[in-house]
Amino acid sequence: MATASTAATFRPSSVSASSELTHLRSPSKLPKFTPLPSARSRSSSSFSVSCTIAKDPAVVMADSEKIKAAGSDPTMWQRPDSFGRFGKFGGKYVPETLMHALSELETAFYSLATDEDFQRELAEILKDYVGRESPLYFAERLTEHYRRENGEGPLIYLKREDLNHTGAHKINNAVAQALLAKRLGKKRIIAETGAGQHGVATATVCARFGLQCIIYMGAQDMERQALNVFRMRLLGAEVRGVHSGTATLKDATSEAIRDWVTNVETTHYILGSVAGPHPYPMMVRDFHAVIGKETRKQAMEKWGGKPDVLVACVGGGSNAMGLFHEFVDDTEVRMIGVEAAGFGLDSGKHAATLTKGDVGVLNGAMSYLLQDDDGQIIEPHSISAGLDYPGVGPEHSFLKDVGRAEYFSVTDEEALEDSYGQTKEDIPYIGIIYKGIHPFAFSAKGSDLKDDNAHHDHESYYGDRDTESLVK
């Protein structure tokens, strides 16, 4: 059993330095970093119109392509650097109204890394309330199911994050950010949610700590995830439906940011993924890094070594980054992210951002996006609520470009076919874990995984959340 300090401790990188501000428009395609002339005369009240970014003169020289070409040692990478960038990705593309709040949040985050009282409280809650550590389970029948005719095939272990309180990994980050908000003296919490799991986790921790809770959720996702909407309201949260745009996660995130701009003095935004402006990609990753830390420890206990392959689904990418972060420096460990290919990569109806996207800015950070030639966001699609996001965390974009992680995609049909197969194997409930099923379907498609690899699939959600979609 991991010690409490191991489960809770996070180690952020160095504190950001102050920087000059330059104005850019967002969202837009940005194949090159080209600042526009100063626009201080423009209004910054609309998040979608103008924004500010911390200007880093070294961005062009330190982009991911040059890091890859140089064959740089991962242990030397800054993830992120002092400007909140992963190579050329990340940054702070936000209204000036939010710059102080982000700086305050970053300062608090770093200070709590060495705060023994905070670390002790977080460790106790993760252990006694969340239920960590989550099991690393050998899926014997699933391993046999995917064994090839020649007898070769990977040994499959499942990191059962679906067994956490509220049924997902999301509670790790929600608990930590709620504690952080209390330290900042902010009693009003807002959050976005797609699949509903981050909303449920946020509503749960707000009920636990006596905080006001407002959840923004796309109207389409509310219909698909009616049970989670009921759970959030039962916990005392106000769920606000978002009908603009595609009425999914992207629009819920934009609406939450608008709320934060308006109520920044009294409100903390518990962003649920490794996306958004710095320090969120770093902070959410570090609060989820307990997943990878436990996996390393449990692997040593079970077979005396590290996993050969890590596989996780990627929407925004929080569960995958929580798993990958611990192993980035271990270059012998393959890291595979699986995106939602929807109706197919050539259909125009998918959410395979890293496979088919271009570099641009969305929700406060530079990353790969699904966008047209004019830089307008293309509506994503996935049968899985939460994977239909047109962007991805900036660190995933960086890991893709430097070649440290691999990203593949799985269609709705492939995920559905494998969800039925999974119910006959090791998952005891209904097994329709779409955010978890995409990695299983990737395994079934026939990858180049070697014989007897310790192949680690990451279960991030419990099965009942997508039951209604399957029935339809």
CSV table of C-alpha atoms in Angstrom, one decimal:
chain,number,residue,atom,x,y,z
A,1,MET,CA,0.0,0.0,0.0
A,2,ALA,CA,1.4,3.4,-0.9
A,3,THR,CA,2.1,5.8,1.9
A,4,ALA,CA,-0.1,8.9,2.2
A,5,SER,CA,2.7,11.2,1.3
A,6,THR,CA,3.4,9.3,-1.9
A,7,ALA,CA,-0.2,9.5,-2.9
A,8,ALA,CA,-0.6,13.2,-2.4
A,9,THR,CA,2.7,15.0,-3.1
A,10,PHE,CA,3.0,16.9,-6.4
A,11,ARG,CA,6.2,18.5,-7.6
A,12,PRO,CA,5.5,21.5,-9.9
A,13,SER,CA,8.2,23.2,-12.0
A,14,SER,CA,9.8,26.5,-11.2
A,15,VAL,CA,7.7,29.7,-10.7
A,16,SER,CA,7.0,31.7,-13.8
A,17,ALA,CA,8.9,34.9,-14.3
A,18,SER,CA,7.2,38.2,-15.2
A,19,SER,CA,6.8,38.9,-18.8
A,20,GLU,CA,5.9,41.4,-21.5
A,21,LEU,CA,2.3,41.1,-22.8
A,22,THR,CA,1.4,40.9,-26.5
A,23,HIS,CA,-2.1,40.8,-28.0
A,24,LEU,CA,-3.4,38.0,-30.3
A,25,ARG,CA,-6.8,37.0,-31.7
A,26,SER,CA,-8.4,33.7,-30.7
A,27,PRO,CA,-9.4,31.2,-31.9
A,28,SER,CA,-7.2,31.3,-35.0
A,29,LYS,CA,-4.7,29.2,-36.9
A,30,LEU,CA,-1.2,30.0,-35.8
A,31,PRO,CA,1.3,27.9,-37.7
A,32,LYS,CA,3.9,30.5,-36.8
A,33,PHE,CA,4.2,32.6,-33.7
A,34,THR,CA,3.6,36.1,-35.1
A,35,PRO,CA,2.5,38.8,-32.6
A,36,LEU,CA,0.0,41.4,-33.9
A,37,PRO,CA,0.4,45.1,-33.1
A,38,SER,CA,-0.7,46.2,-29.6
A,39,ALA,CA,-4.4,46.4,-29.2
A,40,ARG,CA,-4.8,47.9,-25.7
A,41,SER,CA,-7.6,50.1,-27.1
A,42,ARG,CA,-9.7,47.1,-27.8
A,43,SER,CA,-12.2,45.8,-25.2
A,44,SER,CA,-11.1,42.6,-23.4
A,45,SER,CA,-14.5,41.8,-22.0
A,46,SER,CA,-15.2,39.1,-24.7
A,47,PHE,CA,-13.1,36.0,-24.3
A,48,SER,CA,-13.6,35.0,-28.0
A,49,VAL,CA,-12.5,38.3,-29.4
A,50,SER,CA,-9.2,39.4,-27.8
A,51,CYS,CA,-6.7,37.9,-25.4
A,52,THR,CA,-3.3,38.3,-23.9
A,53,ILE,CA,-0.3,36.0,-23.9
A,54,ALA,CA,2.9,36.0,-22.0
A,55,LYS,CA,5.5,36.7,-24.7
A,56,ASP,CA,8.4,34.3,-24.7
A,57,PRO,CA,11.3,35.4,-27.0
A,58,ALA,CA,12.7,31.8,-26.8
A,59,VAL,CA,9.5,30.1,-28.1
A,60,VAL,CA,10.6,30.0,-31.7
A,61,MET,CA,14.0,28.5,-30.8
A,62,ALA,CA,12.6,26.0,-28.4
A,63,ASP,CA,9.7,24.5,-30.4
A,64,SER,CA,9.0,20.8,-30.3
A,65,GLU,CA,10.4,20.1,-33.8
A,66,LYS,CA,13.8,21.4,-32.9
A,67,ILE,CA,13.7,19.4,-29.7
A,68,LYS,CA,12.8,16.3,-31.6
A,69,ALA,CA,15.6,16.9,-34.2
A,70,ALA,CA,18.2,17.4,-31.5
A,71,GLY,CA,17.2,14.1,-29.9
A,72,SER,CA,16.9,15.8,-26.5
A,73,ASP,CA,16.9,13.8,-23.3
A,74,PRO,CA,13.3,14.0,-21.8
A,75,THR,CA,14.8,14.6,-18.4
A,76,MET,CA,16.0,17.9,-19.7
A,77,TRP,CA,12.7,19.1,-21.1
A,78,GLN,CA,10.8,21.9,-19.3
A,79,ARG,CA,7.2,20.7,-19.0
A,80,PRO,CA,6.3,23.6,-18.8
A,81,ASP,CA,8.9,26.3,-19.1
A,82,SER,CA,8.7,29.5,-17.0
A,83,PHE,CA,6.2,31.0,-19.5
A,84,GLY,CA,3.8,28.0,-19.2
A,85,ARG,CA,4.7,26.5,-22.5
A,86,PHE,CA,5.4,23.0,-23.6
A,87,GLY,CA,7.7,23.8,-26.6
A,88,LYS,CA,5.5,26.1,-28.6
A,89,PHE,CA,2.2,24.9,-27.1
A,90,GLY,CA,0.4,26.2,-24.0
A,91,GLY,CA,0.7,29.8,-22.8
A,92,LYS,CA,-1.9,32.2,-21.5
A,93,TYR,CA,-4.3,33.5,-24.2
A,94,VAL,CA,-6.8,35.1,-21.9
A,95,PRO,CA,-8.5,38.5,-21.3
A,96,GLU,CA,-6.4,40.8,-19.1
A,97,THR,CA,-9.2,40.5,-16.5
A,98,LEU,CA,-8.0,36.9,-15.8
A,99,MET,CA,-4.2,37.5,-15.7
A,100,HIS,CA,-4.1,38.4,-12.1
A,101,ALA,CA,-6.3,35.4,-11.1
A,102,LEU,CA,-4.0,33.1,-13.1
A,103,SER,CA,-0.9,34.5,-11.4
A,104,GLU,CA,-2.5,34.2,-8.0
A,105,LEU,CA,-3.5,30.6,-8.7
A,106,GLU,CA,0.0,29.7,-9.9
A,107,THR,CA,1.6,31.3,-6.9
A,108,ALA,CA,-0.8,29.4,-4.5
A,109,PHE,CA,-0.1,26.2,-6.4
A,110,TYR,CA,3.6,26.4,-5.9
A,111,SER,CA,3.4,27.4,-2.3
A,112,LEU,CA,1.1,24.5,-1.5
A,113,ALA,CA,3.7,22.1,-2.9
A,114,THR,CA,5.8,22.6,0.2
A,115,ASP,CA,2.9,23.2,2.6
A,116,GLU,CA,2.9,20.1,4.9
A,117,ASP,CA,-0.6,20.8,6.3
A,118,PHE,CA,-2.1,21.0,2.8
A,119,GLN,CA,-0.2,17.9,1.7
A,120,ARG,CA,-1.4,16.0,4.8
A,121,GLU,CA,-5.0,17.0,4.3
A,122,LEU,CA,-5.0,16.1,0.6
A,123,ALA,CA,-3.4,12.7,1.4
A,124,GLU,CA,-6.0,11.9,4.0
A,125,ILE,CA,-8.9,12.8,1.7
A,126,LEU,CA,-7.5,10.9,-1.3
A,127,LYS,CA,-7.1,7.8,1.0
A,128,ASP,CA,-10.2,7.9,3.1
A,129,TYR,CA,-12.7,9.8,0.9
A,130,VAL,CA,-11.7,9.1,-2.7
A,131,GLY,CA,-10.5,5.5,-1.9
A,132,ARG,CA,-7.0,5.6,-3.2
A,133,GLU,CA,-4.9,3.7,-4.1
A,134,SER,CA,-7.0,2.3,-7.0
A,135,PRO,CA,-6.2,-1.4,-8.0
A,136,LEU,CA,-4.0,-2.4,-10.8
A,137,TYR,CA,-5.9,-5.5,-11.9
A,138,PHE,CA,-4.7,-8.3,-14.2
A,139,ALA,CA,-7.4,-8.9,-16.8
A,140,GLU,CA,-6.9,-12.6,-17.3
A,141,ARG,CA,-9.8,-13.3,-19.5
A,142,LEU,CA,-9.4,-10.1,-21.5
A,143,THR,CA,-5.7,-11.0,-22.0
A,144,GLU,CA,-6.9,-14.4,-23.4
A,145,HIS,CA,-9.6,-12.7,-25.5
A,146,TYR,CA,-6.9,-10.6,-27.3
A,147,ARG,CA,-4.3,-13.4,-27.6
A,148,ARG,CA,-3.4,-14.1,-31.3
A,149,GLU,CA,-3.7,-17.4,-33.0
A,150,ASN,CA,0.0,-18.0,-32.7
A,151,GLY,CA,-0.3,-17.7,-28.9
A,152,GLU,CA,1.3,-14.3,-28.7
A,153,GLY,CA,-0.2,-11.2,-27.2
A,154,PRO,CA,0.1,-8.7,-24.4
A,155,LEU,CA,-0.6,-9.2,-20.7
A,156,ILE,CA,-3.3,-6.6,-20.0
A,157,TYR,CA,-3.6,-4.8,-16.6
A,158,LEU,CA,-6.3,-2.3,-15.8
A,159,LYS,CA,-5.7,0.7,-13.6
A,160,ARG,CA,-9.2,0.9,-12.1
A,161,GLU,CA,-9.8,4.6,-11.7
A,162,ASP,CA,-13.5,3.8,-12.2
A,163,LEU,CA,-13.5,2.5,-8.7
A,164,ASN,CA,-12.8,5.9,-7.2
A,165,HIS,CA,-15.5,7.7,-5.3
A,166,THR,CA,-17.9,9.2,-8.0
A,167,GLY,CA,-16.7,6.6,-10.5
A,168,ALA,CA,-13.9,8.3,-12.3
A,169,HIS,CA,-10.4,9.8,-12.1
A,170,LYS,CA,-11.9,13.3,-12.0
A,171,ILE,CA,-12.2,13.4,-8.3
A,172,ASN,CA,-8.4,13.5,-7.8
A,173,ASN,CA,-8.2,17.0,-9.4
A,174,ALA,CA,-11.5,18.2,-8.0
A,175,VAL,CA,-10.6,17.5,-4.4
A,176,ALA,CA,-7.2,19.2,-4.7
A,177,GLN,CA,-8.6,22.3,-6.4
A,178,ALA,CA,-11.4,22.6,-3.9
A,179,LEU,CA,-8.8,22.6,-1.1
A,180,LEU,CA,-6.8,25.2,-3.1
A,181,ALA,CA,-9.9,27.4,-3.5
A,182,LYS,CA,-10.5,27.3,0.3
A,183,ARG,CA,-6.9,28.5,0.8
A,184,LEU,CA,-7.6,31.4,-1.6
A,185,GLY,CA,-10.7,32.3,0.3
A,186,LYS,CA,-13.0,31.7,-2.7
A,187,LYS,CA,-16.4,30.1,-1.8
A,188,ARG,CA,-18.0,30.1,-5.3
A,189,ILE,CA,-16.9,27.3,-7.6
A,190,ILE,CA,-17.6,27.0,-11.3
A,191,ALA,CA,-16.8,24.1,-13.6
A,192,GLU,CA,-17.4,22.7,-17.1
A,193,THR,CA,-18.4,19.2,-17.8
A,194,GLY,CA,-19.0,17.0,-20.9
A,195,ALA,CA,-19.5,13.4,-19.8
A,196,GLY,CA,-20.8,14.7,-16.5
A,197,GLN,CA,-18.1,13.0,-14.4
A,198,HIS,CA,-16.1,16.1,-13.7
A,199,GLY,CA,-19.4,17.9,-12.9
A,200,VAL,CA,-20.3,15.1,-10.5
A,201,ALA,CA,-16.9,15.2,-8.9
A,202,THR,CA,-16.9,19.0,-8.5
A,203,ALA,CA,-20.5,18.9,-7.1
A,204,THR,CA,-19.4,16.2,-4.7
A,205,VAL,CA,-16.3,18.1,-3.3
A,206,CYS,CA,-18.3,21.3,-3.1
A,207,ALA,CA,-20.9,19.5,-0.9
A,208,ARG,CA,-18.1,18.1,1.1
A,209,PHE,CA,-16.5,21.5,1.8
A,210,GLY,CA,-19.6,23.7,1.8
A,211,LEU,CA,-18.9,25.6,-1.4
A,212,GLN,CA,-21.4,27.1,-3.8
A,213,CYS,CA,-21.3,25.1,-7.1
A,214,ILE,CA,-22.3,26.0,-10.6
A,215,ILE,CA,-21.7,23.6,-13.4
A,216,TYR,CA,-21.8,24.5,-17.1
A,217,MET,CA,-22.9,21.7,-19.5
A,218,GLY,CA,-23.8,21.5,-23.1
A,219,ALA,CA,-27.5,20.9,-23.8
A,220,GLN,CA,-26.6,17.9,-26.0
A,221,ASP,CA,-24.5,16.4,-23.2
A,222,MET,CA,-27.2,17.0,-20.7
A,223,GLU,CA,-29.5,14.9,-22.8
A,224,ARG,CA,-26.9,12.1,-23.2
A,225,GLN,CA,-25.9,12.2,-19.5
A,226,ALA,CA,-29.3,12.8,-17.8
A,227,LEU,CA,-28.3,10.6,-14.9
A,228,ASN,CA,-25.2,12.6,-14.1
A,229,VAL,CA,-27.2,15.8,-14.4
A,230,PHE,CA,-29.6,14.4,-11.7
A,231,ARG,CA,-26.7,13.4,-9.5
A,232,MET,CA,-25.2,16.9,-9.7
A,233,ARG,CA,-28.4,18.6,-8.8
A,234,LEU,CA,-29.0,16.1,-6.0
A,235,LEU,CA,-25.6,17.2,-4.6
A,236,GLY,CA,-26.8,20.8,-4.5
A,237,ALA,CA,-25.1,22.1,-7.7
A,238,GLU,CA,-26.8,24.4,-10.1
A,239,VAL,CA,-26.4,22.9,-13.6
A,240,ARG,CA,-26.6,25.6,-16.4
A,241,GLY,CA,-27.3,24.3,-19.8
A,242,VAL,CA,-25.3,25.8,-22.7
A,243,HIS,CA,-27.2,26.0,-26.0
A,244,SER,CA,-24.7,27.9,-28.1
A,245,GLY,CA,-22.4,26.4,-30.8
A,246,THR,CA,-22.5,22.6,-30.7
A,247,ALA,CA,-23.9,22.6,-27.2
A,248,THR,CA,-21.1,20.3,-26.0
A,249,LEU,CA,-17.9,20.5,-24.0
A,250,LYS,CA,-16.2,23.2,-26.0
A,251,ASP,CA,-19.2,25.6,-25.5
A,252,ALA,CA,-19.6,24.7,-21.8
A,253,THR,CA,-15.9,25.6,-21.3
A,254,SER,CA,-16.3,28.9,-23.1
A,255,GLU,CA,-19.3,29.8,-21.0
A,256,ALA,CA,-17.5,28.9,-17.8
A,257,ILE,CA,-14.6,31.1,-18.8
A,258,ARG,CA,-17.0,34.0,-19.4
A,259,ASP,CA,-18.5,33.5,-16.0
A,260,TRP,CA,-15.0,33.6,-14.5
A,261,VAL,CA,-14.2,36.8,-16.2
A,262,THR,CA,-17.3,38.4,-14.7
A,263,ASN,CA,-16.9,37.0,-11.2
A,264,VAL,CA,-13.1,36.6,-11.0
A,265,GLU,CA,-12.8,38.2,-7.5
A,266,THR,CA,-15.1,35.7,-5.8
A,267,THR,CA,-14.9,32.6,-8.0
A,268,HIS,CA,-12.5,29.8,-8.5
A,269,TYR,CA,-12.8,27.8,-11.8
A,270,ILE,CA,-12.1,24.1,-11.3
A,271,LEU,CA,-11.1,23.3,-14.9
A,272,GLY,CA,-11.4,19.6,-15.5
A,273,SER,CA,-8.8,18.8,-18.0
A,274,VAL,CA,-5.1,19.4,-18.9
A,275,ALA,CA,-6.3,22.2,-21.2
A,276,GLY,CA,-6.9,26.0,-20.8
A,277,PRO,CA,-4.4,28.7,-19.9
A,278,HIS,CA,-1.3,28.1,-17.7
A,279,PRO,CA,-1.2,27.0,-14.9
A,280,TYR,CA,-4.1,24.7,-15.5
A,281,PRO,CA,-2.5,22.1,-17.8
A,282,MET,CA,0.4,21.7,-15.3
A,283,MET,CA,-1.8,21.9,-12.2
A,284,VAL,CA,-4.4,19.4,-13.4
A,285,ARG,CA,-1.7,17.0,-14.6
A,286,ASP,CA,0.1,17.2,-11.3
A,287,PHE,CA,-3.0,16.6,-9.3
A,288,HIS,CA,-3.7,13.5,-11.4
A,289,ALA,CA,-0.1,12.3,-11.4
A,290,VAL,CA,-1.0,10.0,-8.5
A,291,ILE,CA,-2.3,7.6,-11.1
A,292,GLY,CA,1.1,7.1,-12.7
A,293,LYS,CA,2.9,7.0,-9.4
A,294,GLU,CA,0.7,4.3,-8.1
A,295,THR,CA,1.0,2.4,-11.4
A,296,ARG,CA,4.8,2.4,-11.2
A,297,LYS,CA,4.7,1.1,-7.6
A,298,GLN,CA,2.1,-1.5,-8.3
A,299,ALA,CA,3.9,-2.8,-11.4
A,300,MET,CA,7.1,-3.3,-9.3
A,301,GLU,CA,5.1,-5.2,-6.8
A,302,LYS,CA,3.3,-7.4,-9.4
A,303,TRP,CA,6.0,-8.3,-11.9
A,304,GLY,CA,9.1,-6.5,-10.7
A,305,GLY,CA,9.4,-4.0,-13.5
A,306,LYS,CA,7.8,-1.1,-15.4
A,307,PRO,CA,4.9,-1.5,-17.9
A,308,ASP,CA,6.1,-1.9,-21.5
A,309,VAL,CA,3.1,0.0,-22.9
A,310,LEU,CA,0.6,2.5,-21.5
A,311,VAL,CA,-2.7,3.0,-23.3
A,312,ALA,CA,-5.4,5.6,-22.4
A,313,CYS,CA,-8.1,7.5,-24.2
A,314,VAL,CA,-7.6,11.2,-25.0
A,315,GLY,CA,-10.2,13.9,-25.2
A,316,GLY,CA,-8.8,16.8,-23.4
A,317,GLY,CA,-6.4,14.3,-22.0
A,318,SER,CA,-6.4,14.5,-18.2
A,319,ASN,CA,-6.6,10.8,-17.4
A,320,ALA,CA,-3.9,10.0,-20.0
A,321,MET,CA,-1.6,12.8,-18.7
A,322,GLY,CA,-2.0,11.6,-15.2
A,323,LEU,CA,-0.8,8.2,-16.2
A,324,PHE,CA,1.9,9.3,-18.7
A,325,HIS,CA,3.6,12.0,-16.6
A,326,GLU,CA,5.3,9.6,-14.3
A,327,PHE,CA,6.8,7.6,-17.3
A,328,VAL,CA,7.8,10.4,-19.7
A,329,ASP,CA,11.5,10.1,-18.7
A,330,ASP,CA,11.4,6.3,-19.1
A,331,THR,CA,11.9,6.2,-22.9
A,332,GLU,CA,11.6,2.4,-23.0
A,333,VAL,CA,8.0,2.7,-22.0
A,334,ARG,CA,5.6,3.3,-24.9
A,335,MET,CA,2.8,5.8,-24.3
A,336,ILE,CA,-0.2,5.4,-26.6
A,337,GLY,CA,-3.2,7.8,-26.6
A,338,VAL,CA,-6.4,6.8,-28.3
A,339,GLU,CA,-8.7,9.4,-29.8
A,340,ALA,CA,-12.3,9.2,-31.0
A,341,ALA,CA,-12.5,8.7,-34.7
A,342,GLY,CA,-16.3,9.1,-34.7
A,343,PHE,CA,-17.7,8.0,-38.1
A,344,GLY,CA,-14.2,7.8,-39.6
A,345,LEU,CA,-11.2,10.1,-40.1
A,346,ASP,CA,-12.3,11.0,-43.6
A,347,SER,CA,-16.0,11.6,-42.6
A,348,GLY,CA,-15.5,15.0,-41.1
A,349,LYS,CA,-17.4,13.7,-38.1
A,350,HIS,CA,-14.7,12.8,-35.5
A,351,ALA,CA,-12.8,14.1,-32.6
A,352,ALA,CA,-9.3,13.0,-33.6
A,353,THR,CA,-7.6,16.3,-32.8
A,354,LEU,CA,-4.0,15.0,-32.7
A,355,THR,CA,-4.5,12.9,-35.8
A,356,LYS,CA,-6.2,15.4,-38.0
A,357,GLY,CA,-5.9,18.8,-36.3
A,358,ASP,CA,-3.8,21.9,-36.9
A,359,VAL,CA,-2.1,24.3,-34.5
A,360,GLY,CA,-4.3,27.1,-33.1
A,361,VAL,CA,-5.7,28.7,-30.0
A,362,LEU,CA,-8.8,27.6,-28.1
A,363,ASN,CA,-9.9,28.2,-24.5
A,364,GLY,CA,-6.7,30.1,-23.5
A,365,ALA,CA,-3.9,27.8,-24.9
A,366,MET,CA,-2.1,27.0,-28.1
A,367,SER,CA,-2.5,23.4,-29.1
A,368,TYR,CA,-3.8,21.1,-31.9
A,369,LEU,CA,-7.4,21.9,-32.9
A,370,LEU,CA,-10.0,20.8,-35.4
A,371,GLN,CA,-10.5,23.9,-37.5
A,372,ASP,CA,-11.2,25.0,-41.0
A,373,ASP,CA,-9.0,27.1,-43.3
A,374,ASP,CA,-10.3,30.3,-41.7
A,375,GLY,CA,-9.4,29.1,-38.2
A,376,GLN,CA,-13.1,28.5,-37.2
A,377,ILE,CA,-13.7,25.5,-35.0
A,378,ILE,CA,-15.1,22.4,-36.8
A,379,GLU,CA,-17.8,20.6,-34.9
A,380,PRO,CA,-16.3,17.4,-33.4
A,381,HIS,CA,-18.2,14.1,-33.0
A,382,SER,CA,-17.9,11.1,-30.8
A,383,ILE,CA,-20.4,8.7,-29.4
A,384,SER,CA,-18.7,9.3,-26.1
A,385,ALA,CA,-19.6,12.5,-24.3
A,386,GLY,CA,-16.4,14.2,-23.2
A,387,LEU,CA,-14.3,12.9,-26.1
A,388,ASP,CA,-16.1,15.2,-28.6
A,389,TYR,CA,-13.8,18.1,-27.8
A,390,PRO,CA,-12.1,20.0,-30.7
A,391,GLY,CA,-8.9,20.7,-28.9
A,392,VAL,CA,-6.5,18.7,-26.6
A,393,GLY,CA,-4.1,19.5,-23.8
A,394,PRO,CA,-1.0,21.3,-24.9
A,395,GLU,CA,1.4,18.8,-23.3
A,396,HIS,CA,-0.2,16.1,-25.5
A,397,SER,CA,0.5,18.2,-28.5
A,398,PHE,CA,4.1,18.6,-27.4
A,399,LEU,CA,4.6,14.9,-26.7
A,400,LYS,CA,3.2,14.1,-30.2
A,401,ASP,CA,5.5,16.5,-32.0
A,402,VAL,CA,8.6,15.3,-30.2
A,403,GLY,CA,7.6,11.7,-30.8
A,404,ARG,CA,7.6,10.7,-27.2
A,405,ALA,CA,3.9,9.6,-27.3
A,406,GLU,CA,1.9,7.9,-30.1
A,407,TYR,CA,-1.7,8.8,-30.9
A,408,PHE,CA,-4.2,6.6,-32.7
A,409,SER,CA,-8.0,6.7,-33.2
A,410,VAL,CA,-11.0,4.4,-32.9
A,411,THR,CA,-14.4,4.8,-34.5
A,412,ASP,CA,-17.7,4.7,-32.8
A,413,GLU,CA,-18.5,1.4,-34.4
A,414,GLU,CA,-15.2,-0.2,-33.2
A,415,ALA,CA,-15.8,1.1,-29.7
A,416,LEU,CA,-19.3,-0.3,-29.7
A,417,GLU,CA,-18.3,-3.7,-30.9
A,418,ASP,CA,-15.7,-4.0,-28.3
A,419,SER,CA,-17.9,-2.7,-25.5
A,420,TYR,CA,-20.1,-5.8,-26.0
A,421,GLY,CA,-17.0,-8.0,-26.0
A,422,GLN,CA,-15.9,-6.4,-22.7
A,423,THR,CA,-19.1,-7.4,-20.9
A,424,LYS,CA,-18.2,-11.0,-21.6
A,425,GLU,CA,-14.8,-10.6,-20.1
A,426,ASP,CA,-13.5,-9.0,-16.9
A,427,ILE,CA,-15.6,-5.9,-16.3
A,428,PRO,CA,-18.3,-6.9,-13.8
A,429,TYR,CA,-20.9,-4.2,-14.4
A,430,ILE,CA,-22.3,-3.4,-17.8
A,431,GLY,CA,-18.9,-2.6,-19.2
A,432,ILE,CA,-20.0,0.2,-21.5
A,433,ILE,CA,-17.1,2.5,-20.6
A,434,TYR,CA,-16.7,4.5,-23.8
A,435,LYS,CA,-14.0,6.7,-22.5
A,436,GLY,CA,-12.3,3.6,-21.4
A,437,ILE,CA,-13.4,1.3,-24.2
A,438,HIS,CA,-11.6,3.2,-27.0
A,439,PRO,CA,-8.2,1.8,-25.7
A,440,PHE,CA,-9.7,-1.7,-25.7
A,441,ALA,CA,-10.9,-1.3,-29.3
A,442,PHE,CA,-7.5,-0.1,-30.2
A,443,SER,CA,-6.0,-3.3,-28.8
A,444,ALA,CA,-8.5,-5.4,-30.8
A,445,LYS,CA,-7.7,-3.6,-34.1
A,446,GLY,CA,-4.4,-5.3,-34.0
A,447,SER,CA,-1.5,-3.2,-32.9
A,448,ASP,CA,2.2,-4.1,-33.0
A,449,LEU,CA,2.4,-4.9,-29.2
A,450,LYS,CA,4.9,-7.6,-28.6
A,451,ASP,CA,4.3,-10.9,-27.0
A,452,ASP,CA,4.0,-10.9,-23.2
A,453,ASN,CA,4.2,-7.1,-22.9
A,454,ALA,CA,2.8,-5.7,-19.7
A,455,HIS,CA,0.2,-3.8,-21.5
A,456,HIS,CA,-1.6,-1.3,-19.3
A,457,ASP,CA,-5.1,0.0,-20.2
A,458,HIS,CA,-6.5,2.8,-18.2
A,459,GLU,CA,-10.1,2.6,-17.0
A,460,SER,CA,-11.1,6.1,-16.2
A,461,TYR,CA,-14.9,5.9,-15.9
A,462,TYR,CA,-17.6,3.6,-14.5
A,463,GLY,CA,-19.9,1.8,-16.9
A,464,ASP,CA,-23.3,3.2,-16.3
A,465,ARG,CA,-22.5,6.7,-17.7
A,466,ASP,CA,-23.0,5.8,-21.4
A,467,THR,CA,-25.7,3.2,-21.0
A,468,GLU,CA,-28.4,5.3,-22.7
A,469,SER,CA,-26.2,6.0,-25.7
A,470,LEU,CA,-25.7,2.3,-26.2
A,471,VAL,CA,-29.4,1.5,-25.9
A,472,LYS,CA,-30.1,4.0,-28.6
